Amino acid sequence: MTTITVMIPTYQRKDRLARVLEGLSRQTYPDFDVVVVDDGSTDGTSRYLREARFPFQVRAISQLNAGPAAARNAGVAAATGEIVLFLDDDVLPGPELVGEHLRAQAAEPRCAVMGPLGSLPRYSQPWVAWEQAMLEEQYGAMRRGEWEPTFRQFWTGNASVAREEILAAGGFDPAFRRAEDVELAARLARRGVCFRFHPAARTEHAAERTLDSWCAMHLAYGRLERRIFAHLGEGHALTTLADNWARLHPATRSLVRACLGSEIVRAAGSGAHEAMGAQGFREMVGRAATA
């Protein structure tokens, strides 16, 4: 039977990490182990991991703060399972999560499996609510078969892939402090790994971000496009960006035009546009928030 390791990087979120591990304690599929990499926390995470007891094996690794990519690489190196299921330290796993990932992996070898990241109602910052609405729209389109999932939906808040594929692709790039999951997924895609959305492998995401953090994340995704050009070729990247632009809500397109001007929008095929778009949106919203 295929084996699976759950890998969780964590930083300064002891209480949230505890909720993730409690959720894993309620899994209907019991045969898995967990690797937690503490990325230099000073909030008592290491002590908690030493003292807590769970119905599964937990291997705790502590390292100096080096970012999520380095933490995930350490977790992959320590994983014993053939499949690595990545979770963030602020998600709440549904009771069928591990079993559903294994079921999907067995059905289609050489595929990365992505499950939905739901949102808890109490996390209601407007930018988080908007992000969740966009995610649910994507999830619905993938459920209905209107969208084929790609490497761009490989978010390590809830995703699994064969360990040997991660290692063969070179692991996560530590130079990325954000968007390291999609950057790795681009290299996986180049190696022929497919991507599948599995609605039954659900988690709830306790997303809580400042506006600066939210904008920085989208700016990082914009900068990522330069790497995508290198990995998959400019033609693939331009086509993907054009498709994404076409899917945007008209109000969103108008907002970007207001930030950037129509000349830049007409040049929407470049990775630079993505970065400038996020930066322009940040500056505009930041000014409005402080006005």
PDB file of N, CA and C in Angstrom, residues 115-192:
ATOM      1  N   GLY A 115      -6.396  19.919  -2.937  1.00  0.00           N
ATOM      2  CA  GLY A 115      -7.704  19.979  -2.314  1.00  0.00           C
ATOM      3  C   GLY A 115      -8.093  21.415  -2.023  1.00  0.00           C
ATOM      4  N   PRO A 116      -9.382  21.676  -1.815  1.00  0.00           N
ATOM      5  CA  PRO A 116      -9.826  23.052  -1.569  1.00  0.00           C
ATOM      6  C   PRO A 116      -9.423  23.573  -0.203  1.00  0.00           C
ATOM      7  N   LEU A 117      -9.193  24.867  -0.167  1.00  0.00           N
ATOM      8  CA  LEU A 117      -8.928  25.595   1.070  1.00  0.00           C
ATOM      9  C   LEU A 117     -10.152  26.460   1.351  1.00  0.00           C
ATOM     10  N   GLY A 118     -11.027  25.964   2.218  1.00  0.00           N
ATOM     11  CA  GLY A 118     -12.199  26.747   2.580  1.00  0.00           C
ATOM     12  C   GLY A 118     -11.824  27.874   3.520  1.00  0.00           C
ATOM     13  N   SER A 119     -12.797  28.699   3.858  1.00  0.00           N
ATOM     14  CA  SER A 119     -12.524  29.845   4.723  1.00  0.00           C
ATOM     15  C   SER A 119     -13.438  29.815   5.932  1.00  0.00           C
ATOM     16  N   LEU A 120     -12.878  30.109   7.089  1.00  0.00           N
ATOM     17  CA  LEU A 120     -13.673  30.199   8.307  1.00  0.00           C
ATOM     18  C   LEU A 120     -14.315  31.581   8.388  1.00  0.00           C
ATOM     19  N   PRO A 121     -15.607  31.659   8.714  1.00  0.00           N
ATOM     20  CA  PRO A 121     -16.334  32.935   8.650  1.00  0.00           C
ATOM     21  C   PRO A 121     -15.736  34.040   9.497  1.00  0.00           C
ATOM     22  N   ARG A 122     -15.089  33.696  10.593  1.00  0.00           N
ATOM     23  CA  ARG A 122     -14.635  34.768  11.484  1.00  0.00           C
ATOM     24  C   ARG A 122     -13.428  35.533  10.942  1.00  0.00           C
ATOM     25  N   TYR A 123     -12.815  35.021   9.888  1.00  0.00           N
ATOM     26  CA  TYR A 123     -11.686  35.742   9.293  1.00  0.00           C
ATOM     27  C   TYR A 123     -12.232  36.580   8.142  1.00  0.00           C
ATOM     28  N   SER A 124     -12.593  37.805   8.450  1.00  0.00           N
ATOM     29  CA  SER A 124     -13.452  38.569   7.552  1.00  0.00           C
ATOM     30  C   SER A 124     -12.808  39.847   7.022  1.00  0.00           C
ATOM     31  N   GLN A 125     -11.474  39.959   7.038  1.00  0.00           N
ATOM     32  CA  GLN A 125     -10.881  41.134   6.421  1.00  0.00           C
ATOM     33  C   GLN A 125     -11.322  41.197   4.960  1.00  0.00           C
ATOM     34  N   PRO A 126     -11.624  42.381   4.438  1.00  0.00           N
ATOM     35  CA  PRO A 126     -12.171  42.469   3.075  1.00  0.00           C
ATOM     36  C   PRO A 126     -11.296  41.809   2.030  1.00  0.00           C
ATOM     37  N   TRP A 127      -9.967  41.980   2.129  1.00  0.00           N
ATOM     38  CA  TRP A 127      -9.083  41.394   1.123  1.00  0.00           C
ATOM     39  C   TRP A 127      -9.062  39.870   1.224  1.00  0.00           C
ATOM     40  N   VAL A 128      -9.197  39.333   2.446  1.00  0.00           N
ATOM     41  CA  VAL A 128      -9.265  37.880   2.609  1.00  0.00           C
ATOM     42  C   VAL A 128     -10.593  37.351   2.075  1.00  0.00           C
ATOM     43  N   ALA A 129     -11.681  38.064   2.350  1.00  0.00           N
ATOM     44  CA  ALA A 129     -12.995  37.651   1.842  1.00  0.00           C
ATOM     45  C   ALA A 129     -13.006  37.659   0.317  1.00  0.00           C
ATOM     46  N   TRP A 130     -12.397  38.677  -0.276  1.00  0.00           N
ATOM     47  CA  TRP A 130     -12.323  38.736  -1.738  1.00  0.00           C
ATOM     48  C   TRP A 130     -11.527  37.553  -2.281  1.00  0.00           C
ATOM     49  N   GLU A 131     -10.386  37.291  -1.667  1.00  0.00           N
ATOM     50  CA  GLU A 131      -9.548  36.178  -2.104  1.00  0.00           C
ATOM     51  C   GLU A 131     -10.308  34.858  -2.027  1.00  0.00           C
ATOM     52  N   GLN A 132     -11.051  34.656  -0.936  1.00  0.00           N
ATOM     53  CA  GLN A 132     -11.796  33.412  -0.792  1.00  0.00           C
ATOM     54  C   GLN A 132     -12.899  33.298  -1.833  1.00  0.00           C
ATOM     55  N   ALA A 133     -13.551  34.413  -2.143  1.00  0.00           N
ATOM     56  CA  ALA A 133     -14.587  34.384  -3.178  1.00  0.00           C
ATOM     57  C   ALA A 133     -13.995  33.982  -4.522  1.00  0.00           C
ATOM     58  N   MET A 134     -12.804  34.498  -4.846  1.00  0.00           N
ATOM     59  CA  MET A 134     -12.149  34.130  -6.092  1.00  0.00           C
ATOM     60  C   MET A 134     -11.755  32.646  -6.091  1.00  0.00           C
ATOM     61  N   LEU A 135     -11.280  32.163  -4.945  1.00  0.00           N
ATOM     62  CA  LEU A 135     -10.929  30.746  -4.843  1.00  0.00           C
ATOM     63  C   LEU A 135     -12.146  29.862  -5.063  1.00  0.00           C
ATOM     64  N   GLU A 136     -13.249  30.205  -4.413  1.00  0.00           N
ATOM     65  CA  GLU A 136     -14.453  29.388  -4.552  1.00  0.00           C
ATOM     66  C   GLU A 136     -14.943  29.386  -5.993  1.00  0.00           C
ATOM     67  N   GLU A 137     -14.760  30.500  -6.682  1.00  0.00           N
ATOM     68  CA  GLU A 137     -15.133  30.549  -8.095  1.00  0.00           C
ATOM     69  C   GLU A 137     -14.278  29.575  -8.901  1.00  0.00           C
ATOM     70  N   GLN A 138     -12.976  29.566  -8.617  1.00  0.00           N
ATOM     71  CA  GLN A 138     -12.097  28.619  -9.305  1.00  0.00           C
ATOM     72  C   GLN A 138     -12.457  27.176  -8.967  1.00  0.00           C
ATOM     73  N   TYR A 139     -12.686  26.908  -7.683  1.00  0.00           N
ATOM     74  CA  TYR A 139     -13.032  25.547  -7.275  1.00  0.00           C
ATOM     75  C   TYR A 139     -14.304  25.077  -7.979  1.00  0.00           C
ATOM     76  N   GLY A 140     -15.295  25.959  -8.045  1.00  0.00           N
ATOM     77  CA  GLY A 140     -16.539  25.595  -8.718  1.00  0.00           C
ATOM     78  C   GLY A 140     -16.315  25.287 -10.184  1.00  0.00           C
ATOM     79  N   ALA A 141     -15.494  26.093 -10.845  1.00  0.00           N
ATOM     80  CA  ALA A 141     -15.213  25.863 -12.260  1.00  0.00           C
ATOM     81  C   ALA A 141     -14.483  24.537 -12.467  1.00  0.00           C
ATOM     82  N   MET A 142     -13.569  24.193 -11.562  1.00  0.00           N
ATOM     83  CA  MET A 142     -12.858  22.919 -11.688  1.00  0.00           C
ATOM     84  C   MET A 142     -13.781  21.745 -11.394  1.00  0.00           C
ATOM     85  N   ARG A 143     -14.668  21.886 -10.426  1.00  0.00           N
ATOM     86  CA  ARG A 143     -15.636  20.814 -10.146  1.00  0.00           C
ATOM     87  C   ARG A 143     -16.513  20.540 -11.365  1.00  0.00           C
ATOM     88  N   ARG A 144     -16.934  21.604 -12.032  1.00  0.00           N
ATOM     89  CA  ARG A 144     -17.836  21.470 -13.183  1.00  0.00           C
ATOM     90  C   ARG A 144     -17.105  21.094 -14.464  1.00  0.00           C
ATOM     91  N   GLY A 145     -15.796  21.014 -14.403  1.00  0.00           N
ATOM     92  CA  GLY A 145     -15.030  20.667 -15.587  1.00  0.00           C
ATOM     93  C   GLY A 145     -14.818  21.822 -16.543  1.00  0.00           C
ATOM     94  N   GLU A 146     -15.099  23.043 -16.104  1.00  0.00           N
ATOM     95  CA  GLU A 146     -14.916  24.215 -16.961  1.00  0.00           C
ATOM     96  C   GLU A 146     -13.451  24.641 -17.007  1.00  0.00           C
ATOM     97  N   TRP A 147     -12.717  24.341 -15.967  1.00  0.00           N
ATOM     98  CA  TRP A 147     -11.283  24.623 -15.893  1.00  0.00           C
ATOM     99  C   TRP A 147     -10.545  23.312 -15.703  1.00  0.00           C
ATOM    100  N   GLU A 148      -9.416  23.183 -16.384  1.00  0.00           N
ATOM    101  CA  GLU A 148      -8.487  22.108 -16.072  1.00  0.00           C
ATOM    102  C   GLU A 148      -7.456  22.670 -15.097  1.00  0.00           C
ATOM    103  N   PRO A 149      -7.275  22.058 -13.929  1.00  0.00           N
ATOM    104  CA  PRO A 149      -6.267  22.579 -13.003  1.00  0.00           C
ATOM    105  C   PRO A 149      -4.873  22.510 -13.610  1.00  0.00           C
ATOM    106  N   THR A 150      -4.053  23.470 -13.241  1.00  0.00           N
ATOM    107  CA  THR A 150      -2.680  23.540 -13.728  1.00  0.00           C
ATOM    108  C   THR A 150      -1.737  23.694 -12.535  1.00  0.00           C
ATOM    109  N   PHE A 151      -0.471  23.859 -12.833  1.00  0.00           N
ATOM    110  CA  PHE A 151       0.505  24.069 -11.758  1.00  0.00           C
ATOM    111  C   PHE A 151       0.198  25.322 -10.954  1.00  0.00           C
ATOM    112  N   ARG A 152      -0.551  26.256 -11.509  1.00  0.00           N
ATOM    113  CA  ARG A 152      -0.850  27.506 -10.809  1.00  0.00           C
ATOM    114  C   ARG A 152      -1.807  27.313  -9.638  1.00  0.00           C
ATOM    115  N   GLN A 153      -2.477  26.185  -9.582  1.00  0.00           N
ATOM    116  CA  GLN A 153      -3.347  25.895  -8.437  1.00  0.00           C
ATOM    117  C   GLN A 153      -2.666  24.988  -7.405  1.00  0.00           C
ATOM    118  N   PHE A 154      -1.371  24.750  -7.571  1.00  0.00           N
ATOM    119  CA  PHE A 154      -0.641  23.912  -6.620  1.00  0.00           C
ATOM    120  C   PHE A 154      -0.211  24.776  -5.442  1.00  0.00           C
ATOM    121  N   TRP A 155      -1.077  24.853  -4.449  1.00  0.00           N
ATOM    122  CA  TRP A 155      -0.812  25.636  -3.240  1.00  0.00           C
ATOM    123  C   TRP A 155      -0.600  24.667  -2.089  1.00  0.00           C
ATOM    124  N   THR A 156       0.524  24.799  -1.420  1.00  0.00           N
ATOM    125  CA  THR A 156       0.914  23.809  -0.424  1.00  0.00           C
ATOM    126  C   THR A 156       0.180  23.959   0.902  1.00  0.00           C
ATOM    127  N   GLY A 157      -0.870  24.775   0.922  1.00  0.00           N
ATOM    128  CA  GLY A 157      -1.775  24.722   2.068  1.00  0.00           C
ATOM    129  C   GLY A 157      -2.515  23.408   2.122  1.00  0.00           C
ATOM    130  N   ASN A 158      -2.669  22.745   0.955  1.00  0.00           N
ATOM    131  CA  ASN A 158      -3.403  21.484   0.868  1.00  0.00           C
ATOM    132  C   ASN A 158      -3.109  20.849  -0.482  1.00  0.00           C
ATOM    133  N   ALA A 159      -1.996  20.145  -0.580  1.00  0.00           N
ATOM    134  CA  ALA A 159      -1.602  19.528  -1.845  1.00  0.00           C
ATOM    135  C   ALA A 159      -0.671  18.360  -1.572  1.00  0.00           C
ATOM    136  N   SER A 160      -0.742  17.359  -2.443  1.00  0.00           N
ATOM    137  CA  SER A 160       0.121  16.186  -2.290  1.00  0.00           C
ATOM    138  C   SER A 160       0.761  15.824  -3.625  1.00  0.00           C
ATOM    139  N   VAL A 161       1.937  15.223  -3.534  1.00  0.00           N
ATOM    140  CA  VAL A 161       2.666  14.797  -4.724  1.00  0.00           C
ATOM    141  C   VAL A 161       3.689  13.753  -4.281  1.00  0.00           C
ATOM    142  N   ALA A 162       4.115  12.920  -5.215  1.00  0.00           N
ATOM    143  CA  ALA A 162       5.099  11.885  -4.893  1.00  0.00           C
ATOM    144  C   ALA A 162       6.427  12.513  -4.467  1.00  0.00           C
ATOM    145  N   ARG A 163       6.993  11.972  -3.405  1.00  0.00           N
ATOM    146  CA  ARG A 163       8.267  12.492  -2.899  1.00  0.00           C
ATOM    147  C   ARG A 163       9.349  12.421  -3.968  1.00  0.00           C
ATOM    148  N   GLU A 164       9.389  11.324  -4.727  1.00  0.00           N
ATOM    149  CA  GLU A 164      10.435  11.174  -5.731  1.00  0.00           C
ATOM    150  C   GLU A 164      10.325  12.241  -6.818  1.00  0.00           C
ATOM    151  N   GLU A 165       9.110  12.702  -7.096  1.00  0.00           N
ATOM    152  CA  GLU A 165       8.945  13.765  -8.087  1.00  0.00           C
ATOM    153  C   GLU A 165       9.493  15.094  -7.560  1.00  0.00           C
ATOM    154  N   ILE A 166       9.243  15.365  -6.282  1.00  0.00           N
ATOM    155  CA  ILE A 166       9.767  16.602  -5.681  1.00  0.00           C
ATOM    156  C   ILE A 166      11.289  16.610  -5.743  1.00  0.00           C
ATOM    157  N   LEU A 167      11.893  15.488  -5.356  1.00  0.00           N
ATOM    158  CA  LEU A 167      13.356  15.406  -5.339  1.00  0.00           C
ATOM    159  C   LEU A 167      13.930  15.496  -6.748  1.00  0.00           C
ATOM    160  N   ALA A 168      13.277  14.837  -7.696  1.00  0.00           N
ATOM    161  CA  ALA A 168      13.769  14.864  -9.072  1.00  0.00           C
ATOM    162  C   ALA A 168      13.690  16.261  -9.676  1.00  0.00           C
ATOM    163  N   ALA A 169      12.714  17.040  -9.232  1.00  0.00           N
ATOM    164  CA  ALA A 169      12.565  18.416  -9.726  1.00  0.00           C
ATOM    165  C   ALA A 169      13.497  19.390  -9.026  1.00  0.00           C
ATOM    166  N   GLY A 170      14.177  18.936  -7.979  1.00  0.00           N
ATOM    167  CA  GLY A 170      15.123  19.796  -7.281  1.00  0.00           C
ATOM    168  C   GLY A 170      14.595  20.445  -6.022  1.00  0.00           C
ATOM    169  N   GLY A 171      13.379  20.070  -5.617  1.00  0.00           N
ATOM    170  CA  GLY A 171      12.823  20.629  -4.391  1.00  0.00           C
ATOM    171  C   GLY A 171      12.400  22.078  -4.541  1.00  0.00           C
ATOM    172  N   PHE A 172      12.061  22.690  -3.418  1.00  0.00           N
ATOM    173  CA  PHE A 172      11.641  24.090  -3.403  1.00  0.00           C
ATOM    174  C   PHE A 172      12.866  24.998  -3.512  1.00  0.00           C
ATOM    175  N   ASP A 173      12.697  26.121  -4.162  1.00  0.00           N
ATOM    176  CA  ASP A 173      13.790  27.083  -4.307  1.00  0.00           C
ATOM    177  C   ASP A 173      13.813  28.003  -3.091  1.00  0.00           C
ATOM    178  N   PRO A 174      14.842  27.912  -2.231  1.00  0.00           N
ATOM    179  CA  PRO A 174      14.883  28.728  -1.011  1.00  0.00           C
ATOM    180  C   PRO A 174      14.952  30.225  -1.273  1.00  0.00           C
ATOM    181  N   ALA A 175      15.268  30.620  -2.508  1.00  0.00           N
ATOM    182  CA  ALA A 175      15.300  32.045  -2.826  1.00  0.00           C
ATOM    183  C   ALA A 175      13.908  32.665  -2.777  1.00  0.00           C
ATOM    184  N   PHE A 176      12.875  31.823  -2.870  1.00  0.00           N
ATOM    185  CA  PHE A 176      11.499  32.308  -2.824  1.00  0.00           C
ATOM    186  C   PHE A 176      10.998  32.278  -1.387  1.00  0.00           C
ATOM    187  N   ARG A 177      10.616  33.423  -0.875  1.00  0.00           N
ATOM    188  CA  ARG A 177       9.981  33.482   0.439  1.00  0.00           C
ATOM    189  C   ARG A 177       8.466  33.392   0.305  1.00  0.00           C
ATOM    190  N   ARG A 178       7.952  33.601  -0.880  1.00  0.00           N
ATOM    191  CA  ARG A 178       6.539  33.411  -1.207  1.00  0.00           C
ATOM    192  C   ARG A 178       6.471  32.781  -2.593  1.00  0.00           C
ATOM    193  N   ALA A 179       5.333  32.168  -2.885  1.00  0.00           N
ATOM    194  CA  ALA A 179       5.085  31.582  -4.206  1.00  0.00           C
ATOM    195  C   ALA A 179       6.049  30.452  -4.540  1.00  0.00           C
ATOM    196  N   GLU A 180       6.729  29.923  -3.525  1.00  0.00           N
ATOM    197  CA  GLU A 180       7.673  28.829  -3.768  1.00  0.00           C
ATOM    198  C   GLU A 180       6.966  27.561  -4.216  1.00  0.00           C
ATOM    199  N   ASP A 181       5.678  27.419  -3.847  1.00  0.00           N
ATOM    200  CA  ASP A 181       4.943  26.221  -4.235  1.00  0.00           C
ATOM    201  C   ASP A 181       4.634  26.218  -5.733  1.00  0.00           C
ATOM    202  N   VAL A 182       4.177  27.348  -6.259  1.00  0.00           N
ATOM    203  CA  VAL A 182       3.858  27.424  -7.685  1.00  0.00           C
ATOM    204  C   VAL A 182       5.130  27.340  -8.528  1.00  0.00           C
ATOM    205  N   GLU A 183       6.215  27.909  -8.027  1.00  0.00           N
ATOM    206  CA  GLU A 183       7.482  27.824  -8.758  1.00  0.00           C
ATOM    207  C   GLU A 183       7.946  26.371  -8.875  1.00  0.00           C
ATOM    208  N   LEU A 184       7.846  25.610  -7.780  1.00  0.00           N
ATOM    209  CA  LEU A 184       8.163  24.184  -7.855  1.00  0.00           C
ATOM    210  C   LEU A 184       7.211  23.476  -8.809  1.00  0.00           C
ATOM    211  N   ALA A 185       5.935  23.816  -8.736  1.00  0.00           N
ATOM    212  CA  ALA A 185       4.941  23.149  -9.583  1.00  0.00           C
ATOM    213  C   ALA A 185       5.225  23.372 -11.065  1.00  0.00           C
ATOM    214  N   ALA A 186       5.754  24.540 -11.421  1.00  0.00           N
ATOM    215  CA  ALA A 186       6.118  24.780 -12.816  1.00  0.00           C
ATOM    216  C   ALA A 186       7.181  23.795 -13.272  1.00  0.00           C
ATOM    217  N   ARG A 187       8.134  23.496 -12.388  1.00  0.00           N
ATOM    218  CA  ARG A 187       9.171  22.518 -12.731  1.00  0.00           C
ATOM    219  C   ARG A 187       8.603  21.100 -12.761  1.00  0.00           C
ATOM    220  N   LEU A 188       7.663  20.810 -11.875  1.00  0.00           N
ATOM    221  CA  LEU A 188       6.996  19.507 -11.921  1.00  0.00           C
ATOM    222  C   LEU A 188       6.243  19.337 -13.240  1.00  0.00           C
ATOM    223  N   ALA A 189       5.565  20.392 -13.664  1.00  0.00           N
ATOM    224  CA  ALA A 189       4.822  20.328 -14.928  1.00  0.00           C
ATOM    225  C   ALA A 189       5.759  20.059 -16.096  1.00  0.00           C
ATOM    226  N   ARG A 190       6.907  20.683 -16.066  1.00  0.00           N
ATOM    227  CA  ARG A 190       7.874  20.474 -17.144  1.00  0.00           C
ATOM    228  C   ARG A 190       8.351  19.032 -17.181  1.00  0.00           C
ATOM    229  N   ARG A 191       8.360  18.367 -16.039  1.00  0.00           N
ATOM    230  CA  ARG A 191       8.753  16.959 -15.971  1.00  0.00           C
ATOM    231  C   ARG A 191       7.612  16.014 -16.352  1.00  0.00           C
ATOM    232  N   GLY A 192       6.433  16.544 -16.633  1.00  0.00           N
ATOM    233  CA  GLY A 192       5.318  15.710 -17.048  1.00  0.00           C
ATOM    234  C   GLY A 192       4.334  15.351 -15.958  1.00  0.00           C
TER     235      GLY A 192
END
